[in-house]
Coordinates of C-alpha atoms in Angstrom, one line a residue:
X3 CA 93.0 -59.1 -36.4
X4 CA 90.4 -60.0 -33.6
X5 CA 87.0 -58.4 -33.3
X6 CA 86.9 -55.3 -31.1
X7 CA 84.5 -55.5 -28.0
X8 CA 81.8 -53.5 -29.7
X9 CA 81.8 -55.7 -32.8
X10 CA 81.9 -58.9 -30.7
X11 CA 78.8 -57.8 -28.8
X12 CA 77.0 -56.8 -32.0
X13 CA 77.8 -60.2 -33.6
X14 CA 76.5 -62.0 -30.5
X15 CA 73.3 -59.9 -30.4
X16 CA 72.6 -60.4 -34.2
X17 CA 73.4 -64.1 -34.0
X18 CA 71.0 -64.6 -31.0
X19 CA 68.2 -62.7 -32.7
X20 CA 68.8 -64.6 -36.0
X21 CA 68.8 -67.9 -34.2
X22 CA 65.5 -67.2 -32.5
X23 CA 64.0 -66.4 -35.9
X24 CA 65.3 -69.6 -37.5
X25 CA 64.6 -72.4 -35.1
X26 CA 67.6 -71.9 -32.9
X27 CA 70.2 -71.9 -35.7
X28 CA 71.8 -68.5 -36.7
X29 CA 72.7 -68.1 -40.3
X30 CA 76.4 -67.1 -40.8
X31 CA 75.8 -65.1 -44.0
X32 CA 72.9 -63.1 -42.4
X33 CA 75.0 -62.3 -39.3
X34 CA 77.9 -61.1 -41.4
X35 CA 75.6 -59.0 -43.6
X36 CA 74.0 -57.2 -40.6
X37 CA 77.4 -56.7 -39.0
X38 CA 78.8 -55.0 -42.1
X39 CA 75.6 -53.0 -42.5
X40 CA 76.1 -51.6 -39.0
X41 CA 79.9 -51.5 -39.1
X42 CA 81.0 -50.7 -42.7
X43 CA 84.5 -49.9 -41.4
X44 CA 85.1 -53.6 -41.0
X45 CA 84.7 -54.4 -44.7
X46 CA 88.4 -54.2 -45.5
X47 CA 89.3 -56.7 -42.8
X48 CA 86.4 -59.0 -43.0
X49 CA 88.4 -62.0 -44.1
X50 CA 90.6 -62.0 -41.0
X51 CA 87.5 -61.6 -38.8
X52 CA 85.6 -64.6 -40.3
X53 CA 87.0 -67.2 -37.9
X54 CA 86.0 -65.2 -34.8
X55 CA 82.5 -64.6 -36.3
X56 CA 82.1 -68.3 -37.0
X57 CA 83.1 -69.2 -33.5
X58 CA 80.6 -66.8 -32.0
X59 CA 77.8 -68.1 -34.3
X60 CA 78.7 -71.7 -33.4
X61 CA 78.5 -70.9 -29.6
X62 CA 75.1 -69.3 -30.1
X63 CA 73.8 -72.3 -32.1
X64 CA 75.0 -74.7 -29.4
X65 CA 72.6 -73.1 -26.9
X66 CA 69.0 -74.1 -26.3
X67 CA 66.3 -71.8 -27.4
X68 CA 65.6 -70.8 -23.8
X69 CA 69.2 -70.0 -23.2
X70 CA 69.4 -68.0 -26.4
X71 CA 66.4 -65.9 -25.3
X72 CA 67.8 -65.5 -21.7
X73 CA 71.2 -64.5 -23.0
X74 CA 69.7 -61.9 -25.4
X75 CA 67.7 -60.4 -22.6
X76 CA 70.8 -60.2 -20.5
X77 CA 73.2 -58.6 -23.0
X78 CA 70.7 -56.5 -24.9
X79 CA 67.7 -55.6 -22.7
X80 CA 64.7 -54.5 -24.7
X81 CA 65.8 -56.1 -28.0
X82 CA 63.0 -58.8 -27.8
X83 CA 60.4 -56.1 -27.0
X84 CA 61.7 -53.9 -29.8
X85 CA 61.7 -56.8 -32.2
X86 CA 58.1 -57.6 -31.2
X87 CA 57.1 -54.0 -31.8
X88 CA 58.8 -53.8 -35.2
X89 CA 57.0 -57.0 -36.3
X90 CA 53.6 -56.2 -34.9
X91 CA 53.1 -52.5 -35.2
X92 CA 55.1 -51.2 -38.2
X93 CA 54.4 -51.8 -41.9
X94 CA 58.0 -50.9 -42.6
X95 CA 60.6 -53.6 -42.9
X96 CA 63.2 -54.0 -40.0
X97 CA 66.4 -52.0 -40.4
X98 CA 69.6 -54.1 -40.7
X99 CA 72.0 -53.6 -37.9
X100 CA 69.6 -51.6 -35.9
X101 CA 69.9 -51.7 -32.1
X102 CA 67.1 -50.6 -29.9
X103 CA 67.8 -47.2 -28.4
X104 CA 70.7 -46.5 -30.7
X105 CA 69.0 -45.7 -34.0
X106 CA 69.5 -42.1 -35.3
X107 CA 67.8 -41.0 -38.5
X108 CA 67.7 -37.5 -40.1
X109 CA 65.4 -35.5 -42.3
X110 CA 67.5 -32.9 -44.2
X111 CA 65.3 -30.6 -46.3
X112 CA 66.8 -27.6 -48.1
X113 CA 64.9 -24.4 -47.1
X114 CA 64.5 -23.3 -50.7
X115 CA 60.7 -23.8 -51.0
X116 CA 57.6 -25.1 -49.3
X117 CA 57.5 -28.8 -48.2
X118 CA 55.6 -31.1 -50.4
X119 CA 54.2 -34.7 -50.4
X120 CA 57.7 -36.1 -51.3
X121 CA 59.1 -34.4 -48.1
X122 CA 56.2 -35.9 -46.2
X123 CA 57.1 -39.4 -47.2
X124 CA 60.8 -38.9 -46.3
X125 CA 60.0 -37.3 -42.9
X126 CA 57.4 -39.9 -41.9
X127 CA 59.7 -42.8 -42.8
X128 CA 62.6 -41.2 -40.9
X129 CA 60.4 -40.6 -37.9
X130 CA 58.7 -44.1 -38.0
X131 CA 62.1 -45.8 -37.9
X132 CA 63.4 -43.6 -35.1
X133 CA 60.3 -44.4 -33.0
X134 CA 60.3 -48.1 -33.9
X135 CA 63.7 -48.5 -32.3
X136 CA 63.4 -46.0 -29.5
X137 CA 66.0 -43.8 -31.2
X138 CA 66.2 -40.1 -32.3
X139 CA 65.2 -38.1 -35.3
X140 CA 67.2 -35.1 -36.4
X141 CA 65.7 -32.3 -38.5
X142 CA 68.6 -30.7 -40.2
X143 CA 68.1 -27.8 -42.6
X144 CA 70.5 -28.3 -45.5
X145 CA 71.1 -24.6 -45.9
X146 CA 74.3 -24.3 -47.9
X147 CA 73.2 -22.0 -50.8
X148 CA 72.5 -18.5 -49.6
X149 CA 71.0 -17.6 -53.1
X150 CA 68.1 -20.0 -52.5
X151 CA 67.4 -20.1 -48.8
X152 CA 64.8 -17.9 -47.1
X153 CA 63.6 -17.7 -43.5
X154 CA 60.1 -18.1 -44.9
X155 CA 61.0 -21.6 -46.1
X156 CA 62.6 -22.7 -42.7
X157 CA 59.3 -21.7 -41.1
X158 CA 57.2 -23.4 -43.7
X159 CA 59.1 -26.6 -43.3
X160 CA 58.8 -26.5 -39.5
X161 CA 55.0 -25.8 -39.8
X162 CA 54.5 -28.5 -42.3
X163 CA 56.2 -31.1 -40.1
X164 CA 54.2 -29.9 -37.1
X165 CA 51.0 -30.3 -39.1
X166 CA 52.1 -33.8 -40.1
X167 CA 52.7 -34.7 -36.5
X168 CA 56.4 -35.3 -37.1
X169 CA 58.3 -34.4 -33.9
X170 CA 62.1 -34.2 -34.3
X171 CA 64.3 -34.7 -31.2
X172 CA 67.0 -32.4 -32.5
X173 CA 66.7 -29.4 -34.8
X174 CA 69.8 -27.9 -36.4
X175 CA 71.2 -26.2 -39.6
X176 CA 74.1 -27.4 -41.7
X177 CA 75.2 -23.8 -41.6
X178 CA 75.7 -24.1 -37.9
X179 CA 78.7 -26.3 -38.7
X180 CA 80.2 -24.3 -41.5
X181 CA 83.6 -23.9 -39.6
X182 CA 83.8 -27.7 -39.1
X183 CA 83.0 -28.4 -42.7
X184 CA 85.6 -25.9 -43.8
X185 CA 88.2 -27.7 -41.6
X186 CA 87.4 -31.1 -43.1
X187 CA 87.5 -29.6 -46.6
X188 CA 91.0 -28.3 -46.0
X189 CA 92.1 -31.6 -44.5
X190 CA 90.8 -33.4 -47.6
X191 CA 92.8 -31.1 -49.9
X192 CA 95.9 -31.2 -47.8
X193 CA 95.8 -35.0 -47.7
X194 CA 95.6 -35.2 -51.5
X195 CA 91.9 -36.2 -51.6
X196 CA 90.7 -33.1 -53.3
X197 CA 92.1 -30.0 -55.1
X198 CA 91.3 -26.4 -55.9
X199 CA 90.3 -26.0 -59.6
X200 CA 90.3 -22.7 -61.4
X201 CA 88.9 -23.9 -64.7
X202 CA 85.7 -22.3 -66.1
X203 CA 82.4 -24.0 -65.5
X204 CA 82.1 -24.9 -69.2
X205 CA 85.6 -26.4 -69.2
X206 CA 84.9 -28.5 -66.1
X207 CA 81.6 -29.7 -67.6
X208 CA 83.3 -30.6 -70.9
X209 CA 86.2 -32.5 -69.4
X210 CA 84.0 -34.4 -67.0
X211 CA 81.9 -35.5 -70.0
X212 CA 85.0 -36.7 -71.8
X213 CA 86.5 -38.3 -68.7
X214 CA 89.6 -36.1 -68.8
X215 CA 91.5 -34.5 -66.0
X216 CA 92.4 -30.8 -66.0
X217 CA 95.8 -29.3 -65.2
X218 CA 94.6 -28.2 -61.8
X219 CA 94.7 -31.8 -60.6
X220 CA 98.3 -32.4 -61.7
X221 CA 101.2 -32.7 -59.4
X222 CA 103.3 -29.6 -58.9
X223 CA 100.3 -27.3 -58.6
X224 CA 100.6 -24.9 -55.5
X225 CA 98.0 -26.7 -53.4
X226 CA 98.6 -24.8 -50.2
X227 CA 98.7 -21.4 -52.0
X228 CA 95.4 -22.1 -53.9
X229 CA 93.7 -23.4 -50.7
X230 CA 94.7 -20.3 -48.8
X231 CA 93.4 -18.0 -51.5
X232 CA 90.1 -20.0 -51.7
X233 CA 89.3 -19.3 -48.0
X234 CA 91.0 -15.9 -47.8
X235 CA 88.6 -14.3 -50.3
X236 CA 91.2 -13.9 -53.1
X237 CA 89.0 -15.7 -55.7
X238 CA 85.7 -14.3 -56.9
X239 CA 82.6 -16.3 -57.4
X240 CA 83.0 -18.9 -60.2
X241 CA 86.8 -18.4 -60.3
X242 CA 87.6 -21.4 -58.2
X243 CA 86.0 -24.5 -56.7
X244 CA 87.3 -27.4 -54.6
X245 CA 86.9 -30.8 -56.4
X246 CA 87.0 -34.3 -55.1
X247 CA 90.0 -36.3 -56.5
X248 CA 88.1 -39.2 -57.9
X249 CA 88.5 -41.2 -61.1
X250 CA 87.9 -39.3 -64.3
X251 CA 87.5 -42.6 -66.2
X252 CA 84.9 -43.9 -63.9
X253 CA 81.7 -44.9 -65.7
X254 CA 79.8 -43.4 -62.8
X255 CA 80.1 -39.7 -63.7
X256 CA 79.4 -38.8 -60.1
X257 CA 82.9 -39.9 -59.3
X258 CA 84.6 -37.7 -62.0
X259 CA 86.0 -35.1 -59.7
X260 CA 82.7 -33.4 -58.6
X261 CA 82.6 -30.0 -56.8
X262 CA 82.7 -30.1 -53.0
X263 CA 83.0 -26.4 -52.3
X264 CA 82.1 -23.3 -54.3
X265 CA 82.2 -19.5 -53.7
X266 CA 78.8 -18.0 -53.4
X267 CA 78.3 -14.2 -52.8
X268 CA 75.0 -13.9 -51.0
X269 CA 73.3 -12.8 -47.8
X270 CA 72.6 -16.1 -46.0
X271 CA 69.4 -16.0 -43.8
X272 CA 71.2 -17.4 -40.8
X273 CA 74.9 -16.3 -41.1
X274 CA 74.6 -13.2 -43.3
X275 CA 77.6 -12.4 -45.5
X276 CA 80.3 -13.8 -43.1
X277 CA 80.7 -17.0 -45.3
X278 CA 81.6 -17.1 -49.0
X279 CA 82.9 -20.7 -49.4
X280 CA 79.9 -23.1 -49.2
X281 CA 79.9 -26.9 -49.4
X282 CA 77.8 -28.7 -51.9
X283 CA 75.3 -31.3 -50.8
X284 CA 77.7 -34.0 -51.9
X285 CA 80.2 -32.9 -49.2
X286 CA 77.9 -31.7 -46.5
X287 CA 75.5 -34.7 -46.4
X288 CA 78.0 -37.4 -45.6
X289 CA 80.0 -35.2 -43.1
X290 CA 76.9 -34.1 -41.3
X291 CA 75.4 -37.6 -41.2
X292 CA 78.6 -39.0 -39.7
X293 CA 79.3 -36.2 -37.2
X294 CA 75.7 -36.1 -36.1
X295 CA 75.7 -39.8 -35.2
X296 CA 73.2 -40.8 -37.9
X297 CA 73.1 -44.6 -38.0
X298 CA 70.7 -45.0 -40.9
X299 CA 70.7 -42.4 -43.7
X300 CA 67.6 -42.6 -45.9
X301 CA 67.2 -40.8 -49.2
X302 CA 65.4 -41.2 -52.5
X303 CA 66.6 -43.5 -55.3
X304 CA 67.6 -40.5 -57.5
X305 CA 70.8 -40.2 -55.4
X306 CA 71.9 -43.8 -55.9
X307 CA 74.8 -42.9 -58.3
X308 CA 76.1 -40.5 -55.6
X309 CA 76.3 -43.2 -52.9
X310 CA 79.8 -44.1 -54.0
X311 CA 80.9 -40.5 -53.6
X312 CA 79.2 -40.3 -50.2
X313 CA 81.2 -43.3 -48.8
X314 CA 84.4 -42.3 -50.6
X315 CA 84.5 -38.9 -48.9
X316 CA 84.0 -40.5 -45.5
X317 CA 86.7 -43.1 -46.3
X318 CA 89.2 -40.4 -47.3
X319 CA 88.6 -38.6 -44.0
X320 CA 88.5 -41.7 -41.8
X321 CA 85.0 -41.0 -40.6
X322 CA 82.3 -43.4 -39.5
X323 CA 79.9 -44.5 -42.2
X324 CA 76.1 -44.7 -41.7
X325 CA 74.0 -47.4 -43.4
X326 CA 72.3 -46.1 -46.5
X327 CA 68.7 -46.9 -47.3
X328 CA 67.0 -45.9 -50.5
X329 CA 63.3 -45.6 -51.4
X330 CA 61.4 -44.3 -54.4
X331 CA 60.4 -40.6 -54.8
X332 CA 56.7 -39.8 -54.2
X333 CA 54.6 -37.8 -56.6
X334 CA 51.3 -38.1 -58.4
X335 CA 50.5 -38.0 -62.1
X336 CA 49.8 -34.4 -63.1
X337 CA 51.0 -33.0 -59.8
X338 CA 54.8 -32.7 -60.0
X339 CA 56.9 -31.9 -56.9
X340 CA 59.8 -30.5 -58.9
X341 CA 60.4 -26.8 -58.1
X342 CA 61.6 -26.4 -61.7
X343 CA 57.9 -26.9 -62.7
X344 CA 56.2 -25.1 -59.8
X345 CA 58.4 -22.0 -59.2
X346 CA 57.9 -20.5 -62.7
X347 CA 54.1 -20.7 -62.1
X348 CA 54.5 -18.9 -58.8
X349 CA 56.9 -16.3 -60.1
X350 CA 54.7 -15.5 -63.1
X351 CA 51.6 -15.1 -60.9
X352 CA 49.8 -18.0 -62.8
X353 CA 49.5 -19.6 -59.3
X354 CA 49.2 -17.0 -56.5
X355 CA 50.5 -18.9 -53.5
X356 CA 52.3 -22.1 -52.3
X357 CA 49.0 -23.3 -50.8
X358 CA 47.1 -23.3 -54.1
X359 CA 45.0 -26.5 -53.9
X360 CA 46.4 -27.8 -57.2
X361 CA 49.9 -28.0 -55.8
X362 CA 51.5 -31.0 -54.0
X363 CA 52.7 -28.8 -51.0
X364 CA 51.6 -29.8 -47.5
X365 CA 50.0 -26.4 -47.1
X366 CA 48.0 -27.1 -50.2
X367 CA 46.9 -30.5 -49.0
X368 CA 45.9 -28.9 -45.7
X369 CA 43.9 -26.1 -47.4
X370 CA 42.2 -28.7 -49.6
X371 CA 41.0 -30.7 -46.7
X372 CA 43.4 -33.7 -46.4
X373 CA 44.2 -34.7 -42.9
X374 CA 47.7 -35.6 -41.7
X375 CA 46.6 -39.0 -40.4
X376 CA 45.6 -39.9 -43.9
X377 CA 48.9 -38.9 -45.4
X378 CA 50.8 -40.9 -42.8
X379 CA 48.7 -44.0 -43.4
X380 CA 49.1 -43.6 -47.1
X381 CA 52.9 -43.2 -46.9
X382 CA 53.3 -46.2 -44.7
X383 CA 51.1 -48.3 -47.0
X384 CA 53.7 -47.7 -49.8
X385 CA 56.5 -49.1 -47.7
X386 CA 60.1 -48.8 -48.9
X387 CA 59.6 -49.7 -52.5
X388 CA 62.3 -48.7 -55.0
X389 CA 59.9 -49.0 -58.0
X390 CA 59.6 -45.6 -59.8
X391 CA 55.8 -45.7 -60.1
X392 CA 53.4 -43.0 -59.4
X393 CA 50.7 -44.3 -57.0
X394 CA 47.1 -43.3 -57.9
X395 CA 45.9 -40.2 -56.2
X396 CA 42.7 -42.1 -55.5
X397 CA 44.6 -44.2 -53.0
X398 CA 45.3 -41.2 -50.8
X399 CA 41.8 -40.0 -51.3
X400 CA 40.5 -43.4 -49.9
X401 CA 42.6 -43.1 -46.7
X402 CA 41.4 -39.5 -46.2
X403 CA 37.7 -40.4 -47.0
X404 CA 37.7 -43.2 -44.4
X405 CA 38.9 -40.8 -41.7
X406 CA 36.8 -37.7 -42.4
X407 CA 33.6 -39.4 -43.5
X408 CA 32.4 -40.2 -39.9
X409 CA 32.9 -36.6 -38.8
X410 CA 31.7 -34.5 -41.8
X411 CA 28.2 -33.0 -41.7
X412 CA 26.0 -33.7 -44.8
X413 CA 24.8 -30.4 -46.2
X414 CA 23.3 -29.3 -49.5
X415 CA 25.0 -27.5 -52.4
X416 CA 23.2 -27.0 -55.7
X417 CA 25.4 -26.2 -58.7
X418 CA 23.9 -24.0 -61.4
X419 CA 20.6 -23.9 -59.5
X420 CA 17.2 -24.2 -61.2
X421 CA 14.1 -23.0 -59.5
X422 CA 11.3 -25.6 -58.7
X423 CA 7.8 -24.5 -58.0
X424 CA 5.8 -27.2 -56.1
X425 CA 2.1 -26.5 -56.6
X426 CA 0.0 -26.9 -53.5
X427 CA 3.0 -27.1 -51.2
X428 CA 2.4 -25.3 -47.9
X429 CA 5.0 -23.6 -45.8
X430 CA 6.5 -26.0 -43.3
X431 CA 9.5 -26.5 -41.0
X432 CA 11.6 -29.6 -41.5
X433 CA 14.5 -30.9 -39.4
X434 CA 17.4 -32.2 -41.4
X435 CA 20.0 -34.5 -39.8
X436 CA 23.6 -33.3 -40.1
X437 CA 24.8 -36.9 -40.4
X438 CA 22.9 -40.1 -41.2
X439 CA 24.4 -42.2 -38.4
X440 CA 25.9 -39.8 -35.9
X441 CA 23.3 -37.8 -33.9
X442 CA 26.1 -36.0 -32.0
X443 CA 26.7 -33.9 -35.1
X444 CA 23.2 -32.4 -34.5
X445 CA 20.6 -31.2 -36.9
X446 CA 19.3 -28.0 -38.5
X447 CA 15.8 -26.6 -39.0
X448 CA 14.8 -25.3 -42.4
X449 CA 11.5 -23.5 -43.4
X450 CA 10.4 -24.4 -46.9
X451 CA 7.4 -23.3 -48.9
X452 CA 6.4 -23.9 -52.5
X453 CA 9.7 -22.5 -54.0
X454 CA 13.1 -24.3 -53.9
X455 CA 16.2 -24.9 -56.0
X456 CA 17.7 -28.1 -57.4
X457 CA 21.0 -28.6 -59.2
X458 CA 21.1 -27.7 -62.8
X459 CA 22.4 -31.2 -64.0
X460 CA 19.5 -32.9 -62.2
X461 CA 17.0 -30.6 -63.9
X462 CA 18.4 -31.2 -67.4
X463 CA 17.7 -34.9 -67.0
X464 CA 14.0 -34.4 -66.2
X465 CA 10.9 -34.9 -68.4
X466 CA 7.3 -34.4 -67.7
X467 CA 5.8 -37.2 -65.5
X468 CA 9.1 -38.0 -63.8
X469 CA 8.9 -38.6 -60.0
X470 CA 11.8 -37.9 -57.7
X471 CA 12.5 -37.6 -54.0
X472 CA 13.6 -34.4 -52.4
X473 CA 15.9 -35.8 -49.8
X474 CA 14.4 -35.7 -46.3
X475 CA 11.4 -33.7 -47.6
X476 CA 8.9 -35.3 -49.9
X477 CA 8.3 -36.7 -53.4
X478 CA 7.4 -34.5 -56.3
X479 CA 6.1 -35.2 -59.8
X480 CA 7.2 -33.1 -62.8
X481 CA 4.3 -31.3 -64.3
X482 CA 6.1 -29.0 -66.7
X483 CA 9.5 -27.7 -67.8
X484 CA 10.5 -24.2 -68.9
X485 CA 13.3 -24.2 -71.4
X486 CA 15.6 -21.4 -72.8
X487 CA 18.3 -22.0 -75.4
X488 CA 17.6 -25.8 -75.1
X489 CA 18.2 -25.9 -71.3
X490 CA 15.8 -26.3 -68.5
X491 CA 15.5 -23.0 -66.7
X492 CA 12.5 -23.8 -64.3
X493 CA 10.5 -26.8 -63.1
X494 CA 6.9 -27.0 -62.3
X495 CA 5.9 -29.9 -60.1
X496 CA 3.1 -31.2 -57.9
X497 CA 3.3 -33.0 -54.5
X498 CA 3.9 -36.7 -54.9
X499 CA 3.4 -38.2 -51.5
X500 CA 5.9 -39.5 -49.0
X501 CA 6.5 -43.1 -50.0
X502 CA 10.2 -43.7 -50.6
X503 CA 10.8 -46.1 -53.5
X504 CA 14.2 -47.6 -54.3
X505 CA 14.0 -46.8 -58.0
X506 CA 13.1 -43.1 -57.4
X507 CA 16.0 -40.6 -58.0
X508 CA 16.9 -38.7 -54.8
X509 CA 18.2 -35.2 -55.1
X510 CA 19.4 -32.4 -52.8
X511 CA 17.5 -29.2 -52.7
X512 CA 17.6 -25.7 -51.0
X513 CA 14.6 -23.6 -50.0
X514 CA 14.3 -20.4 -52.0
X515 CA 14.3 -18.3 -48.8
X516 CA 17.4 -20.1 -47.5
X517 CA 19.8 -20.2 -50.5
X518 CA 23.1 -18.3 -50.3
X519 CA 25.3 -17.7 -53.3
X520 CA 28.3 -20.0 -53.1
X521 CA 31.2 -21.4 -55.2
X522 CA 33.4 -24.5 -55.0
X523 CA 36.9 -24.6 -56.4
X524 CA 37.7 -28.0 -58.0
X525 CA 41.4 -28.7 -58.4
X526 CA 42.5 -30.8 -61.4
X527 CA 45.8 -32.0 -62.8
X528 CA 48.3 -29.1 -62.8
X529 CA 50.3 -30.6 -65.6
X530 CA 49.2 -32.5 -68.7
X531 CA 52.4 -34.3 -69.6
X532 CA 55.2 -31.7 -69.6
X533 CA 52.9 -28.7 -70.1
X534 CA 51.0 -26.6 -67.6
X535 CA 47.2 -27.3 -67.8
X536 CA 45.4 -24.0 -68.1
X537 CA 42.1 -25.8 -67.1
X538 CA 43.6 -27.2 -63.9
X539 CA 41.1 -25.2 -61.7
X540 CA 37.4 -25.4 -62.2
X541 CA 35.0 -23.2 -60.3
X542 CA 31.5 -24.6 -59.7
X543 CA 29.0 -21.8 -59.0
X544 CA 25.7 -22.3 -57.2
X545 CA 24.1 -22.0 -53.8
X546 CA 24.2 -23.5 -50.4
X547 CA 22.0 -23.5 -47.3
X548 CA 22.5 -20.6 -45.0
X549 CA 23.7 -23.0 -42.4
X550 CA 26.6 -24.0 -44.6
X551 CA 27.4 -20.5 -45.6
X552 CA 27.8 -19.6 -41.9
X553 CA 30.5 -22.2 -41.2
X554 CA 33.9 -20.9 -40.3
X555 CA 36.9 -21.4 -42.6
X556 CA 38.5 -24.8 -42.1
X557 CA 35.2 -26.6 -41.5
X558 CA 35.0 -29.9 -43.4
X559 CA 31.6 -31.0 -44.9
X560 CA 30.2 -33.4 -47.4
X561 CA 28.0 -31.7 -49.9
X562 CA 25.5 -34.4 -50.6
X563 CA 25.9 -36.0 -54.1
X564 CA 28.8 -33.6 -54.8
X565 CA 31.8 -34.4 -52.6
X566 CA 33.8 -33.7 -49.5
X567 CA 34.8 -30.0 -49.2
X568 CA 36.7 -27.7 -46.9
X569 CA 35.3 -24.2 -46.3
X570 CA 38.1 -21.9 -47.5
X571 CA 36.6 -18.4 -47.0
X572 CA 33.3 -16.6 -47.0
X573 CA 31.0 -18.2 -49.7
X574 CA 33.8 -20.4 -51.0
X575 CA 34.9 -24.0 -50.5
X576 CA 37.5 -26.3 -52.1
X577 CA 36.6 -29.8 -53.2
X578 CA 38.8 -32.3 -51.3
X579 CA 37.6 -35.3 -53.3
X580 CA 34.4 -37.1 -54.1

């Protein structure tokens, strides 16, 4: 069996690129591996194709390096440019079998909740590869369960992607293709690759665990009659399902006749009640990927046991198979992305909304003060690792800090304020810089007399005779401390000059006539192990300068010696990170 023209061209392009990477000599094994990655349909006939592949590789290896480069430019314009861009600009590894201008990736979220940091990783990787190779990204809403989907979630996902800067080339819904999926499901049953099962859910579960087939799979069952009843509405919900005819003895339980279609009575947000028979993800994903022209399907490692089923379904139906790429799921310690852990907190009112700053949702990250550029840089820094490790949250914070630090005004917040009376201080106006190195961020003028406030923690550490610097104001020397219940409640001080000494503590302050009541929400780990952490949200109460209190919601600032924060609403901010 000779190579077809498309496969011959692919072998020649891959061999030329491989030769240019290896001193003019293409490696046969590498060429065959990339060919099969791009054309998995050739696996069954690879032995008969080896002589042709060897001959093409030998002809490439007989060329000079200059001829190899010239030929590659002639038969695959842009490949050298694309290769250079992949190597120089992207931290992601090259895709096997990828051709510039022909790569199609997809991001297929289910609209059953708000998008989270795990979705961000998948969407960013999908988009990065599409752009690396001048290809296309499909946003496909995997909406095949009317009991879980809501229009609110479609919109939340679209808004989350827009915020991330992910721009799909095509947007569609799996439900758009429900008639096509029904047709392929019927074909699979009629060809003997699947069957209608009327066993109870408990019986199906029990027999799958034991590796035993049920009577519905046996020869002699009225296949056509059952199939007609399935789609005609004769069965009620949970009375019948369509199951893949796999191998009940397979050690991979995903291949033990899993469900491909089920009956769901519900009002779908896109198609209403017109459809009752809905495909499972196991059936819809491979069909949609193949029919949409996806060349490289990427999904998290948790699906690895289902890959065999993915390709088996496409084989049974004679459909093109995309290359499959896996990567590890992204979540942080104490911040689970599982809806199983988040939804009960929402439903019970423990957490009021999906943008609560303790959550891993994109809306929560935005509200907290993380910027999309930081999330993208962080995701790409992780690469395509399969290791099931949870990266430290501090790594994301570091990317975010580097981006927002140059543009955040430095303002003063004092937690648990303690009044300071500076004896002999005269009323004066001082100009405070909004940023230590960027004059374009401006300054603010503050009038201060002999009364001001400092943070409670700073006051508790003082003793008589201590000298400290009030930042951008002057030095003071502690003359006396007023205590109540063992805590410092007021400080009496005297002017201490203006000399700045390295060893002198430097603290933020707010003039008494300028302080405005303020609070900062401090998100902490939502879960401690498997349990909800009731102390996951701390509220720091204190005061800010009137300048800070007047900032509009969404403004990002750094409260000196406290942390980076985003103004959330009147008199309230959220701590982004230190």
